[in-house]
Short mmCIF file of C-alpha atoms in Angstrom, two decimals:
data_model
loop_
_atom_site.label_atom_id
_atom_site.label_comp_id
_atom_site.label_asym_id
_atom_site.label_seq_id
_atom_site.Cartn_x
_atom_site.Cartn_y
_atom_site.Cartn_z
CA UNK A 1 0.04 -0.17 0.24
CA UNK A 2 1.17 3.43 -0.99
CA UNK A 3 1.88 6.21 1.96
CA UNK A 4 1.10 9.66 1.12
CA UNK A 5 1.49 12.52 3.72
CA UNK A 6 -1.32 14.93 3.68
CA UNK A 7 0.22 18.40 4.93
CA UNK A 8 -3.00 20.10 7.15
CA UNK A 9 -2.87 22.81 9.62
CA UNK A 10 -5.51 21.29 11.92
CA UNK A 11 -6.01 17.23 12.72
CA UNK A 12 -9.00 15.84 14.03
CA UNK A 13 -8.18 11.56 15.37
CA UNK A 14 -11.70 9.96 14.89
CA UNK A 15 -11.62 6.70 14.47
CA UNK A 16 -13.46 5.13 16.70
CA UNK A 17 -11.89 2.51 19.17
CA UNK A 18 -8.85 2.68 16.75
CA UNK A 19 -8.03 5.98 17.52
CA UNK A 20 -5.67 4.92 20.61
CA UNK A 21 -3.38 4.40 17.77
CA UNK A 22 -3.38 8.52 18.05
CA UNK A 23 -0.54 6.78 21.74
CA UNK A 24 2.25 6.57 18.62
CA UNK A 25 1.09 9.24 15.78
CA UNK A 26 2.12 11.84 18.88
CA UNK A 27 4.83 10.17 20.72
CA UNK A 28 6.19 13.46 21.77
CA UNK A 29 3.42 13.84 23.45
CA UNK A 30 3.54 10.85 26.29
CA UNK A 31 -0.87 11.31 25.99
CA UNK A 32 -1.69 7.71 26.67
CA UNK A 33 -4.92 7.13 25.25
CA UNK A 34 -6.41 3.44 27.11
CA UNK A 35 -8.93 1.60 25.07
CA UNK A 36 -11.08 -0.96 25.15
CA UNK A 37 -13.66 -2.14 22.07
CA UNK A 38 -16.36 -3.81 22.42
CA UNK A 39 -17.77 -5.89 19.49
CA UNK A 40 -21.27 -6.32 19.47
CA UNK A 41 -23.70 -8.25 17.29
CA UNK A 42 -27.20 -6.65 16.27
CA UNK A 43 -29.62 -8.01 13.60
CA UNK A 44 -31.59 -6.73 11.43
CA UNK A 45 -35.82 -7.74 10.62
CA UNK A 46 -37.60 -6.89 7.35
CA UNK A 47 -41.90 -6.20 7.87
CA UNK A 48 -43.58 -9.28 7.33
CA UNK A 49 -45.73 -8.97 4.62
CA UNK A 50 -48.87 -9.63 6.73
CA UNK A 51 -47.67 -6.95 8.57
CA UNK A 52 -49.34 -2.89 7.62
CA UNK A 53 -47.93 -1.25 9.90
CA UNK A 54 -45.20 -1.83 12.48
CA UNK A 55 -45.47 -0.51 15.65
CA UNK A 56 -43.68 2.48 16.46
CA UNK A 57 -42.85 1.37 20.77
CA UNK A 58 -39.33 1.01 20.53
CA UNK A 59 -38.57 -1.70 23.56
CA UNK A 60 -35.93 -2.05 26.41
CA UNK A 61 -36.39 -5.92 27.23
CA UNK A 62 -34.95 -7.36 30.57
CA UNK A 63 -32.92 -10.72 30.39
CA UNK A 64 -34.05 -13.19 28.68
CA UNK A 65 -31.99 -16.00 30.57
CA UNK A 66 -33.55 -18.18 28.11
CA UNK A 67 -31.18 -17.17 24.96
CA UNK A 68 -28.98 -14.58 27.65
CA UNK A 69 -30.47 -11.78 25.53
CA UNK A 70 -31.39 -8.35 26.78
CA UNK A 71 -32.69 -7.14 23.86
CA UNK A 72 -33.70 -2.93 22.68
CA UNK A 73 -35.50 -3.60 20.05
CA UNK A 74 -35.56 -0.37 17.43
CA UNK A 75 -39.01 0.18 14.77
CA UNK A 76 -37.79 1.80 11.63
CA UNK A 77 -39.56 4.26 9.92
CA UNK A 78 -39.56 1.51 6.96
CA UNK A 79 -40.81 -0.71 8.66
CA UNK A 80 -37.37 -2.82 9.42
CA UNK A 81 -36.82 -3.85 13.21
CA UNK A 82 -32.90 -2.73 14.50
CA UNK A 83 -32.15 -4.73 18.14
CA UNK A 84 -28.82 -4.89 19.68
CA UNK A 85 -28.50 -5.76 23.45
CA UNK A 86 -28.33 -9.66 21.48
CA UNK A 87 -24.91 -10.07 24.09
CA UNK A 88 -22.24 -12.35 24.29
CA UNK A 89 -19.98 -9.33 23.18
CA UNK A 90 -16.14 -9.82 22.59
CA UNK A 91 -13.97 -7.44 24.40
CA UNK A 92 -11.05 -6.16 22.30
CA UNK A 93 -7.32 -4.82 24.13
CA UNK A 94 -5.60 -2.03 23.46
CA UNK A 95 -2.76 -3.30 21.68
CA UNK A 96 -5.12 -5.19 18.92
CA UNK A 97 -7.03 -2.35 18.23
CA UNK A 98 -3.62 -0.24 17.30
CA UNK A 99 -2.74 -3.54 15.07
CA UNK A 100 -6.26 -3.28 12.91
CA UNK A 101 -8.40 -5.38 14.78
CA UNK A 102 -11.51 -5.62 13.18
CA UNK A 103 -10.55 -2.86 11.33
CA UNK A 104 -11.16 -4.25 7.75
CA UNK A 105 -14.08 -6.60 8.68
CA UNK A 106 -16.12 -7.29 11.98
CA UNK A 107 -19.25 -9.70 10.94
CA UNK A 108 -21.55 -10.50 13.75
CA UNK A 109 -21.44 -13.54 15.98
CA UNK A 110 -24.45 -16.75 14.23
CA UNK A 111 -24.76 -18.27 17.38
CA UNK A 112 -25.98 -14.83 19.55
CA UNK A 113 -27.87 -13.68 15.92
CA UNK A 114 -30.50 -17.28 16.19
CA UNK A 115 -29.91 -16.33 20.68
CA UNK A 116 -31.16 -13.02 19.22
CA UNK A 117 -33.79 -13.74 16.48
CA UNK A 118 -35.19 -16.85 18.75
CA UNK A 119 -35.79 -14.51 21.68
CA UNK A 120 -38.15 -12.19 19.99
CA UNK A 121 -39.84 -14.97 18.30
CA UNK A 122 -41.18 -15.95 21.82
CA UNK A 123 -42.52 -12.27 22.01
CA UNK A 124 -43.73 -11.60 18.78
CA UNK A 125 -46.40 -14.20 17.22
CA UNK A 126 -45.70 -12.71 13.25
CA UNK A 127 -42.10 -12.13 13.44
CA UNK A 128 -42.55 -15.98 15.03
CA UNK A 129 -44.98 -17.55 12.08
CA UNK A 130 -43.34 -15.02 8.50
CA UNK A 131 -40.43 -13.28 10.13
CA UNK A 132 -36.89 -12.67 8.19
CA UNK A 133 -34.14 -11.58 9.06
CA UNK A 134 -33.31 -8.88 6.16
CA UNK A 135 -29.59 -9.13 7.92
CA UNK A 136 -26.78 -9.34 10.62
CA UNK A 137 -24.32 -7.45 11.54
CA UNK A 138 -21.87 -7.02 13.87
CA UNK A 139 -19.72 -3.21 14.79
CA UNK A 140 -17.47 -1.85 17.28
CA UNK A 141 -18.20 0.38 19.99
CA UNK A 142 -14.97 2.56 22.03
CA UNK A 143 -14.77 1.98 24.95
CA UNK A 144 -12.28 4.19 27.30
CA UNK A 145 -12.11 2.41 31.26
CA UNK A 146 -14.03 5.88 33.07
CA UNK A 147 -16.63 5.38 29.94
CA UNK A 148 -16.34 9.28 28.56
CA UNK A 149 -14.97 9.99 25.37
CA UNK A 150 -11.71 11.65 24.75
CA UNK A 151 -12.63 15.07 23.44
CA UNK A 152 -9.97 18.08 23.26
CA UNK A 153 -6.47 18.60 22.09
CA UNK A 154 -3.17 16.82 22.15
CA UNK A 155 -1.27 17.84 24.43
CA UNK A 156 2.71 19.12 23.11
CA UNK A 157 1.15 20.11 19.68
CA UNK A 158 -0.77 22.18 18.03
CA UNK A 159 -3.19 22.14 15.70
CA UNK A 160 -3.96 18.09 17.54
CA UNK A 161 -6.44 17.34 18.55
CA UNK A 162 -9.12 14.39 19.26
CA UNK A 163 -12.40 13.50 19.31
CA UNK A 164 -13.28 9.63 20.03
CA UNK A 165 -14.50 6.80 22.82
CA UNK A 166 -18.17 7.97 22.56
CA UNK A 167 -18.95 4.12 23.03
CA UNK A 168 -23.17 4.22 21.51
CA UNK A 169 -23.43 7.49 21.55
CA UNK A 170 -21.25 8.40 19.15
CA UNK A 171 -23.75 9.31 16.69
CA UNK A 172 -26.32 10.70 19.32
CA UNK A 173 -23.81 12.71 20.34
CA UNK A 174 -22.10 13.88 16.72
CA UNK A 175 -24.01 17.04 16.60
CA UNK A 176 -23.00 18.88 20.87
CA UNK A 177 -19.33 16.68 19.89
CA UNK A 178 -19.01 18.43 16.48
CA UNK A 179 -19.91 22.11 17.59
CA UNK A 180 -17.93 21.53 20.78
CA UNK A 181 -14.50 20.30 19.49
CA UNK A 182 -15.63 23.39 15.93
CA UNK A 183 -15.82 25.91 19.49
CA UNK A 184 -12.54 24.21 20.64
CA UNK A 185 -10.11 24.56 17.81
CA UNK A 186 -11.68 28.37 16.14
CA UNK A 187 -12.24 29.98 19.65
CA UNK A 188 -9.37 27.91 21.37
CA UNK A 189 -12.62 26.69 24.25
CA UNK A 190 -15.36 25.91 23.51
CA UNK A 191 -18.43 27.90 25.40
CA UNK A 192 -20.82 25.01 24.18
CA UNK A 193 -19.94 21.62 26.47
CA UNK A 194 -16.85 22.59 30.16
CA UNK A 195 -14.65 19.53 28.08
CA UNK A 196 -12.01 19.37 30.74
CA UNK A 197 -13.75 15.90 31.91
CA UNK A 198 -13.29 14.94 28.46
CA UNK A 199 -8.91 15.67 28.71
CA UNK A 200 -7.71 13.24 26.36
CA UNK A 201 -4.20 13.63 29.28
CA UNK A 202 -7.08 12.40 31.98
CA UNK A 203 -4.84 8.82 31.65
CA UNK A 204 -0.95 10.50 31.70
CA UNK A 205 0.42 10.80 34.64
CA UNK A 206 2.86 13.00 34.07
CA UNK A 207 0.48 15.19 32.73
CA UNK A 208 -2.58 15.03 34.98
CA UNK A 209 -1.15 14.80 38.04
CA UNK A 210 -2.07 12.20 39.72
CA UNK A 211 -6.19 11.78 38.57
CA UNK A 212 -5.16 9.56 35.67
CA UNK A 213 -3.92 7.13 38.70
CA UNK A 214 -6.58 6.93 40.05
CA UNK A 215 -9.02 5.89 37.04
CA UNK A 216 -6.49 3.95 36.27
CA UNK A 217 -8.20 0.38 36.27
CA UNK A 218 -11.92 1.44 38.45
CA UNK A 219 -14.67 -0.97 37.48
CA UNK A 220 -17.49 1.50 35.87
CA UNK A 221 -19.20 -1.87 34.56
CA UNK A 222 -21.43 -2.46 31.06
CA UNK A 223 -21.23 0.87 29.44
CA UNK A 224 -24.25 1.13 27.51
#
């Protein structure tokens, strides 16, 4: 593969879970960006022919111990139903992410697809009778250890920023995060959001004193 260099006066690292590789790109900063990738399967149902209109009610289900799921059910305007909360996620280390794990291909886990189908079909006679999947897929959620994203400047570099690690909320938070980062880049600070809790250097003791050391290894439980 060819490698080319593009000159830029401002760079924002927004590469999801693989953004942790910025540790190596900005070695002079000494910044540490702990990250875990959570590889999760999801499915999308087609609208059954016998169903005139899919109910628009979203469902957040409890644990289904029969199938090891805790489904989240999201009907879509086109009649599809997107389902996540399937369980059985894989947890990918920072080292593996920096090596490019699942960056090119991120496939669904077939046993979890079957479990999610079975769990949902127990709730719906229509889908149990004639339900058909449109697709099964997987994503890689970017999860810093304190469940908060990295948003701010890379220490020791001018014009270098990171905006990553939003777990499954990246799309929903994108407008607010984009506005805050643009204010930081153009005006030197964000007036919309206090970005200090999301400091990219918060896990780097040499840059932030003891704060990063206190947070390191803290168990924040399951991240949604």
